[in-house]
Tab-separated table of C-alpha atoms (C1' of nucleotides) in Angstrom:
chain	number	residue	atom	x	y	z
A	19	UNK	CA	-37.351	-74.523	26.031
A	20	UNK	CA	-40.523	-72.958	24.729
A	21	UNK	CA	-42.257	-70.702	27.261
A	22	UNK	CA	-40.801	-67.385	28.687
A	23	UNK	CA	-39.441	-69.207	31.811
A	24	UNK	CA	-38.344	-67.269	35.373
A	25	UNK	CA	-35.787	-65.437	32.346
A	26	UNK	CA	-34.121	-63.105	34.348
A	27	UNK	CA	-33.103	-59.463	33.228
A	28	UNK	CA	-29.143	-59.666	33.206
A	29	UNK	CA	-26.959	-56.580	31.675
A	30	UNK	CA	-25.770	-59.288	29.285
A	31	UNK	CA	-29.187	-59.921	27.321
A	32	UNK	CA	-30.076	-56.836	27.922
A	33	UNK	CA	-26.573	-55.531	25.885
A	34	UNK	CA	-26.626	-58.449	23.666
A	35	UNK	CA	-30.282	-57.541	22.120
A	36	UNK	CA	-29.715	-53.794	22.101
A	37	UNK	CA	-26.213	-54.690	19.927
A	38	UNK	CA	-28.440	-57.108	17.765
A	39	UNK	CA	-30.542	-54.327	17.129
A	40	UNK	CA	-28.744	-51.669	16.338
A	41	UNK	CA	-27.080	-53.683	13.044
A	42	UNK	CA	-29.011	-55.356	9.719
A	43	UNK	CA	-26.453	-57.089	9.275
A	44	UNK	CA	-27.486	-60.597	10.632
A	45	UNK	CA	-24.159	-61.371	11.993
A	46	UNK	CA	-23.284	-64.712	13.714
A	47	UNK	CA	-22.606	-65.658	17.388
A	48	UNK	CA	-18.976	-64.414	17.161
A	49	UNK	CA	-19.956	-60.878	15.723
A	50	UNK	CA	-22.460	-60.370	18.265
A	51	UNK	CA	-19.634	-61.202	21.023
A	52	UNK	CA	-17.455	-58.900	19.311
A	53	UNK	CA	-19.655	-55.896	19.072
A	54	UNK	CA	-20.702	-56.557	22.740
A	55	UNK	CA	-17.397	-56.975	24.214
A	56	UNK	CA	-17.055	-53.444	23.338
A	57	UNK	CA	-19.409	-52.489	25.836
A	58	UNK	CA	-18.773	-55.348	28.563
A	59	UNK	CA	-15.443	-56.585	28.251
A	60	UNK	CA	-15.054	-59.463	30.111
A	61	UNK	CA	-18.328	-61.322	29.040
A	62	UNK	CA	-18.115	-64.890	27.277
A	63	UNK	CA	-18.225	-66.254	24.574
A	64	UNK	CA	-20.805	-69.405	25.999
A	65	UNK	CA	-22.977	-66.737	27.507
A	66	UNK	CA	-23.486	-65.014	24.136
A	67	UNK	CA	-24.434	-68.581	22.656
A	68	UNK	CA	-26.607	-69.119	25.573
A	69	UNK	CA	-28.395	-66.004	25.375
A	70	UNK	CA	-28.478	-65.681	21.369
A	71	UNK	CA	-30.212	-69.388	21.602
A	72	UNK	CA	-32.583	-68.528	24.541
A	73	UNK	CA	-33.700	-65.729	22.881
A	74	UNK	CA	-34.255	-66.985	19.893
A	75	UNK	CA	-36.334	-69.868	21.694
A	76	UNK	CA	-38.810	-67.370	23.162
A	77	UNK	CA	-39.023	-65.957	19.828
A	78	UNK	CA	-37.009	-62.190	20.859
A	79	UNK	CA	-34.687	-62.936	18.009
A	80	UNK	CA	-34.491	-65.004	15.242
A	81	UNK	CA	-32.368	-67.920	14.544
A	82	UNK	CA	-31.125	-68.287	10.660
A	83	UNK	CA	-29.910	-71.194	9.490
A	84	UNK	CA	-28.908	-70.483	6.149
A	85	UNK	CA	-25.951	-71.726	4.098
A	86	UNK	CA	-22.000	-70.887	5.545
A	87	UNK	CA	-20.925	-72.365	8.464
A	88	UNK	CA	-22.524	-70.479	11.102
A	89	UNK	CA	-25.621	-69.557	12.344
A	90	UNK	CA	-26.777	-66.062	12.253
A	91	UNK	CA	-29.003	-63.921	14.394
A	92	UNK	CA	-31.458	-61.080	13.461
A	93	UNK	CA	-33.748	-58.345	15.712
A	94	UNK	CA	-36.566	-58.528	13.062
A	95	UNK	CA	-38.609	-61.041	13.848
A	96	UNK	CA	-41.314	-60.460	11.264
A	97	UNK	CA	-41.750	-63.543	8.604
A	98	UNK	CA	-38.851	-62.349	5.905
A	99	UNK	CA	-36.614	-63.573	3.450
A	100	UNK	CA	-33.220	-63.300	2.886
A	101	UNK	CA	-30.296	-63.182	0.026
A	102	UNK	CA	-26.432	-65.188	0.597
A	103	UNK	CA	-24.349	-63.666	-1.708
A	104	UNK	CA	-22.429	-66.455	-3.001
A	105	UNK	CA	-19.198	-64.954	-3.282
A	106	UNK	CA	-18.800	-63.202	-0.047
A	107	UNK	CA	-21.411	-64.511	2.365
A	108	UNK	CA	-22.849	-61.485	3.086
A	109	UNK	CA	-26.720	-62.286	4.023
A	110	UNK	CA	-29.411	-59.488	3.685
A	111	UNK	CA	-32.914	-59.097	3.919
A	112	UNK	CA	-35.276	-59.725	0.356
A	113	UNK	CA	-38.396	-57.516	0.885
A	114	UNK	CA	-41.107	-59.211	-1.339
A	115	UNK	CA	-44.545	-60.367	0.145
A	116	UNK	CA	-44.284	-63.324	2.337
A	117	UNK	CA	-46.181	-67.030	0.660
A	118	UNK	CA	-48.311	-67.684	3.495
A	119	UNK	CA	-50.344	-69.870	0.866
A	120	UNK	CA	-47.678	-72.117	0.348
A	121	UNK	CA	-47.522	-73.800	3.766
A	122	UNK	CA	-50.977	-75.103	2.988
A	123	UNK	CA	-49.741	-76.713	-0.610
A	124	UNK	CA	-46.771	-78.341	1.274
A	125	UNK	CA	-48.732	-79.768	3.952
A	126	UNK	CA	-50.887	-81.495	1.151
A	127	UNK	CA	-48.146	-82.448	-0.232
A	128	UNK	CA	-46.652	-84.841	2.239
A	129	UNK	CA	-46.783	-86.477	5.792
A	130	UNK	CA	-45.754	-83.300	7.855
A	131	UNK	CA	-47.485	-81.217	10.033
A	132	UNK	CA	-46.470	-77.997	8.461
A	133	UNK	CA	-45.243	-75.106	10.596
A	134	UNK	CA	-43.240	-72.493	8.310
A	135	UNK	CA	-40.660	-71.858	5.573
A	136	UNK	CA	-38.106	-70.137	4.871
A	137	UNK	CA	-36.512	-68.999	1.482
A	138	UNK	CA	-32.903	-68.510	1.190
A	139	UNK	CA	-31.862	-66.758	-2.184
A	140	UNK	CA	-28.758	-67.165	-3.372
A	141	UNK	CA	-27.367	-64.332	-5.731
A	142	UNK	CA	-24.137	-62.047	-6.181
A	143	UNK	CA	-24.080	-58.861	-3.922
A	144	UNK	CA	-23.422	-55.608	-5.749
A	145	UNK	CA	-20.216	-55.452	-3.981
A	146	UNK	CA	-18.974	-58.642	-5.182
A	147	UNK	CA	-20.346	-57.958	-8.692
A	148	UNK	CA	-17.531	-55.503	-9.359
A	149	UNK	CA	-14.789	-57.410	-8.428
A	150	UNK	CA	-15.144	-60.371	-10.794
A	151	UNK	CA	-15.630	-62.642	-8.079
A	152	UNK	CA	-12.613	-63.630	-6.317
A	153	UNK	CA	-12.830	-66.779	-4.233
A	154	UNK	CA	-14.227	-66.919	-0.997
A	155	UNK	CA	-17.623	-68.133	-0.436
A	156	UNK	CA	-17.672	-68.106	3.112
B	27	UNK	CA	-13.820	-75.074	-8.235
B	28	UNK	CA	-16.388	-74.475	-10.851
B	29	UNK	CA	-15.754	-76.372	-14.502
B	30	UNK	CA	-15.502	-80.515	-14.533
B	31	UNK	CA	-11.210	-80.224	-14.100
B	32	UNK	CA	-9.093	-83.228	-15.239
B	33	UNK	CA	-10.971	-85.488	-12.328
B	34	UNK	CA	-10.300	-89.062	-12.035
B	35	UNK	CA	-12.399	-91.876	-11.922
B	36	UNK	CA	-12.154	-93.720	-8.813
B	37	UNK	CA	-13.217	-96.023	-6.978
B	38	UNK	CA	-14.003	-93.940	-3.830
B	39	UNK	CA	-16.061	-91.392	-6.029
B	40	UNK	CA	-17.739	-93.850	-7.879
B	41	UNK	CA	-19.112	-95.980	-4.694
B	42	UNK	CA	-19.777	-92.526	-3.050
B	43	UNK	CA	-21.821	-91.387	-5.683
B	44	UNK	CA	-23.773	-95.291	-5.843
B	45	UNK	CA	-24.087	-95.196	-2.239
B	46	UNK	CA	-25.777	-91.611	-2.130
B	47	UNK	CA	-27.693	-92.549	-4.742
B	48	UNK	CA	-29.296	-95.400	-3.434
B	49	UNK	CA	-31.153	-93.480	-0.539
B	50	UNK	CA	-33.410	-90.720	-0.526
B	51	UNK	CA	-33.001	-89.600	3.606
B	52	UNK	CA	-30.572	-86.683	2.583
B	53	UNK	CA	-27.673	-87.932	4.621
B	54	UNK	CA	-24.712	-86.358	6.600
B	55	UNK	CA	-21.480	-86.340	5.686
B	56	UNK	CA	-21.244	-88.876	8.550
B	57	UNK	CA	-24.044	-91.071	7.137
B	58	UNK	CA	-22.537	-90.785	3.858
B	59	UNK	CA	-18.947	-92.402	5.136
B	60	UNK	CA	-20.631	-94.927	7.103
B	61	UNK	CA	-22.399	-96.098	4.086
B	62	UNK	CA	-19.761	-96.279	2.341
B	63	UNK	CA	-17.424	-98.159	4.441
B	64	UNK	CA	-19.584	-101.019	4.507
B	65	UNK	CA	-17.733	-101.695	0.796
B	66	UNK	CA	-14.478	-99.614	1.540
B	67	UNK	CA	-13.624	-100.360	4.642
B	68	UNK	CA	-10.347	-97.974	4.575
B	69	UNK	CA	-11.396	-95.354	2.883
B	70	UNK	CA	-11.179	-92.256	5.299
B	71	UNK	CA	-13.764	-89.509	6.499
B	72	UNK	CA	-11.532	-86.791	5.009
B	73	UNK	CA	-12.052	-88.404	1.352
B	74	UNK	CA	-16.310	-88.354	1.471
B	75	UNK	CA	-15.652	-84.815	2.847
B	76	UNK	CA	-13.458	-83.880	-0.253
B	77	UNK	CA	-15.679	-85.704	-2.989
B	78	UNK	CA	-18.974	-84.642	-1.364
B	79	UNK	CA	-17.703	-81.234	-2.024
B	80	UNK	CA	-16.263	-81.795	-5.383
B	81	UNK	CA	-19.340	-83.235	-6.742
B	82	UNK	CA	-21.673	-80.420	-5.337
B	83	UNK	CA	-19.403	-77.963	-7.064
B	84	UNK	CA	-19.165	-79.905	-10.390
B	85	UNK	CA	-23.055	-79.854	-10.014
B	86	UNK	CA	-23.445	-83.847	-9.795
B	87	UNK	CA	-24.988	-83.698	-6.184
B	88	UNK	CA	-26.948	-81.168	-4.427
B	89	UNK	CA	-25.710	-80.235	-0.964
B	90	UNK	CA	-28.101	-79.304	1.199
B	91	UNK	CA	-27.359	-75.778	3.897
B	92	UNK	CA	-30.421	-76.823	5.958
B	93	UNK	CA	-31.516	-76.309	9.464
B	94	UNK	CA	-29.167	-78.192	11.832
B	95	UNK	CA	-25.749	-78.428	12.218
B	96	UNK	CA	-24.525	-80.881	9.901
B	97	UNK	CA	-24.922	-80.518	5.961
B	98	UNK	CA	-26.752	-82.939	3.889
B	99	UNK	CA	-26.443	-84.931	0.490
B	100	UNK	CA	-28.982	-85.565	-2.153
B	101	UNK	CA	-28.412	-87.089	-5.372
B	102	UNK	CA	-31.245	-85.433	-7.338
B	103	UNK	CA	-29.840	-82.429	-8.304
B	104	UNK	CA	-33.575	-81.469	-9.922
B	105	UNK	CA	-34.765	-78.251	-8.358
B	106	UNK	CA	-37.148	-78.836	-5.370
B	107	UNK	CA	-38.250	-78.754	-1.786
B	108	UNK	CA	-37.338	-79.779	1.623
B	109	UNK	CA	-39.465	-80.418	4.788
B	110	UNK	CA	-37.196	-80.458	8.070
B	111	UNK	CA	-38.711	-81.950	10.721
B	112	UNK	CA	-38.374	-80.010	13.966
B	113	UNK	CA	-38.437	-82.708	16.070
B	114	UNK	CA	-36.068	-85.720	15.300
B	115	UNK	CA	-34.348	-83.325	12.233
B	116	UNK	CA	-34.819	-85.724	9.232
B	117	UNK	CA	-35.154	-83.988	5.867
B	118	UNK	CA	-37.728	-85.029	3.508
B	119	UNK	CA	-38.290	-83.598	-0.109
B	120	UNK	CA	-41.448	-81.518	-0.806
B	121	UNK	CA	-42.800	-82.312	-4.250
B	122	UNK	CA	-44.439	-79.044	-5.294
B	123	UNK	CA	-43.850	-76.288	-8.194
B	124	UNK	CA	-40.895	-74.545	-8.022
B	125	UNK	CA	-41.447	-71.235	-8.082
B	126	UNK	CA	-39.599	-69.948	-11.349
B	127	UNK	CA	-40.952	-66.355	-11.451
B	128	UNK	CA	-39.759	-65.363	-7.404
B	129	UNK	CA	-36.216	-64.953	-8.669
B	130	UNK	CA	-36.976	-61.994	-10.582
B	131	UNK	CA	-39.015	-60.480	-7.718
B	132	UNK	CA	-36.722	-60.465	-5.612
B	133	UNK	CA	-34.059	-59.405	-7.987
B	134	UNK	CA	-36.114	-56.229	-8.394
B	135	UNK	CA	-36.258	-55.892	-4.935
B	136	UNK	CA	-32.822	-56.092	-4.152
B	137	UNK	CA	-28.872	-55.072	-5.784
B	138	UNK	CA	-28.368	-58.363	-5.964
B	139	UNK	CA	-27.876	-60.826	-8.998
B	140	UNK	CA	-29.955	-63.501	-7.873
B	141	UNK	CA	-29.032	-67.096	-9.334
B	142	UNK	CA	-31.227	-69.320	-7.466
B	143	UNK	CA	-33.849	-69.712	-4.474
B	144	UNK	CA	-34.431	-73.131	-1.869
B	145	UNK	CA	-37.425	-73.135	-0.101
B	146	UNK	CA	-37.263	-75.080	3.343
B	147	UNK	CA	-40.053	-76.154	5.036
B	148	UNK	CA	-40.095	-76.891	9.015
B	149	UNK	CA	-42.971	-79.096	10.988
B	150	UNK	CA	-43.433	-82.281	12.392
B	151	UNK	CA	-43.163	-85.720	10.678
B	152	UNK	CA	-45.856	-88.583	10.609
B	153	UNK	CA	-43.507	-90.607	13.227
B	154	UNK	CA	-43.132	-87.542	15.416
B	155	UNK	CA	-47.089	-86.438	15.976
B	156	UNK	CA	-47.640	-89.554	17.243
B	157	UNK	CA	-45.216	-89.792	20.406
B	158	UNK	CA	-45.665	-86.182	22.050
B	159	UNK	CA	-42.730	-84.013	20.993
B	160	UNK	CA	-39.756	-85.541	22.682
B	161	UNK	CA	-36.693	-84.059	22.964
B	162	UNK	CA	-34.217	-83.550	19.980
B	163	UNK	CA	-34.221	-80.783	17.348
B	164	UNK	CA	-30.624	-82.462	16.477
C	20	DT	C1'	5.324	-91.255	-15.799
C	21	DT	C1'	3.218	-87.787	-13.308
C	22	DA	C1'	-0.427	-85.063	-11.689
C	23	DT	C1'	-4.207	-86.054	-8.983
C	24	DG	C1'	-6.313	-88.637	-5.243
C	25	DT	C1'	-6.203	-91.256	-0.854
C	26	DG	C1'	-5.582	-92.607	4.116
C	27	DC	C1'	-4.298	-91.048	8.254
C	28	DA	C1'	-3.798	-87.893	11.798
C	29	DA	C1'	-3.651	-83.420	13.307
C	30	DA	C1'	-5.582	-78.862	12.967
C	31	DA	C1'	-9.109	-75.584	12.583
C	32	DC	C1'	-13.598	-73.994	13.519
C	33	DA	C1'	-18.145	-73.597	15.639
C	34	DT	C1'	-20.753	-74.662	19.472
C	35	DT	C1'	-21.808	-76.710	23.987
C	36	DT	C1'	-21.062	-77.733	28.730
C	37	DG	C1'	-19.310	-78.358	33.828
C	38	DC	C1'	-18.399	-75.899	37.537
C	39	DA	C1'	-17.398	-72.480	41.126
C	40	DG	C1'	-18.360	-68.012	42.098
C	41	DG	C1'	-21.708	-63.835	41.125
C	42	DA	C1'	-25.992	-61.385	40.741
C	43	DG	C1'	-31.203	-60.713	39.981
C	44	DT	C1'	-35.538	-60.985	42.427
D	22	DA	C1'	-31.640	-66.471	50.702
D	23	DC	C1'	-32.226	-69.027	46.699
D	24	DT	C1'	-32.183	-69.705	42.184
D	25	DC	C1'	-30.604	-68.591	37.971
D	26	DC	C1'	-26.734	-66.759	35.364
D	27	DT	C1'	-21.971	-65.809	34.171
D	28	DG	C1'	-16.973	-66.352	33.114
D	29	DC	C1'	-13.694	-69.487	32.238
D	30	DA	C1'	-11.853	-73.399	30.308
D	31	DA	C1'	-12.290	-77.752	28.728
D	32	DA	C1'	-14.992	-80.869	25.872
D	33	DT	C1'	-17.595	-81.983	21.682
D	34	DG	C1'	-18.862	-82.170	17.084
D	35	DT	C1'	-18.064	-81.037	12.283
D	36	DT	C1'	-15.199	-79.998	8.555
D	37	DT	C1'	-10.629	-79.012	6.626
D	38	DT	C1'	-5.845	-79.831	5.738
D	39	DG	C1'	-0.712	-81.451	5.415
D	40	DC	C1'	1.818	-85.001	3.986
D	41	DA	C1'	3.754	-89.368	2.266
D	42	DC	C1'	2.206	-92.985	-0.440
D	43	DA	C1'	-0.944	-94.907	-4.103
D	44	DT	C1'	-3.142	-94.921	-8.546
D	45	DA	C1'	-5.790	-93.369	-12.811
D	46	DA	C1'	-4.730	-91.695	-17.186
DNA sequence: TTATGTGCAAAACATTTGCAGGAGT
DNA sequence: ACTCCTGCAAATGTTTTGCACATAA
């Protein structure tokens, strides 16, 4: 699970990416299914999974792991950060310069081999900040 | 789910709290019962899940929205770090600065009220470079 | 005493997987 | 043709929840 293997060109991945691209929205496995099941209607739910995580393996797509329940999927591939807004889940994308320096500082600072990072802000969407902030958090 | 309500003292939260304590691996929910049992043999999984997540909310613990599929524990509720290792999927702290000043950046930089910020690290532990990569990425 | 907490079991989610038939190359 | 891929459904893994009984305050 590393290399581009014999990955072969199905309608599904090809739908599947084009739907991830079209949206910002970083949605998870399920909201991909839904907004491709518009377009291919009898499709599954495993092969979206399948495909999300293969693609995301040969680096296509990103994998986020942040905070909530699911995982969620973005086009952009470019090193970013991203905000959870605490009340509603939303996630979006934080567009401030990316700490490349810091990898080096962590890898001094303990036993790992250092590979990446991520940061995950946490915050209140504007949304959200109107309505004193009901329950939720997804 | 926010202020310290009228909450009880027992004996289940207490020993939960002891147990997570004791250890700094940044267990499961899972781990966390297992632990546990070993002086409470009755106590049941649904309990650690409930007390887990009253304690993170009253701010006592830290629960960890990693990499993975399982959340994690710690009972230093200090700002800081964590390394995940991409191979066998332990979490390790990363003792460096926390960086203070990012939260305003990217509160500029977005509509969002930002409240906080985790940094996660990913990269390969000391026991994983030495065997070759197995298999993993729990 | 009485509201809150617990154990147990079932339910609810999210994700993965086995398999028989289908489709790229 | 010959794999690899898909749809379907069942299985798995994690977390949440309903309820009757127990217990801290």
């Amino acid at each position: 699970m590393e290399q581009l293997p014999n990955m072969r060109l199905t309608t599904q991945r090809q739908i599947i990416l084009e739907e991830l691209s079209k949206v910002t929205s970083h949605p998870t496995a399920n909201e991909v299914y839904d907004m491709v099941r518009r377009r291919l209607p009898r499709i599954g739910l495993g092969t979206v999974y399948r495909n999300l995580e293969l693609m995301a393996d040969v680096g296509v797509i990103l994998k986020l792991e942040v905070g909530g329940t699911q995982k969620r999927f973005d086009a952009t591939v470019e090193p970013h950060y991203h905000v959870r807004c605490s009340s509603c889940g939303k996630v979006d994308d934080i567009d401030i310069a990316v700490q490349e320096q810091i990898n080096q500082v962590a890898e001094k600072a303990s036993n790992y081999k250092i590979l990446g990072h991520h940061i995950e802000f946490s915050g209140i969407c504007s949304d959200c900040m109107g309505k004193n902030q009901e329950t939720d958090i997804n």
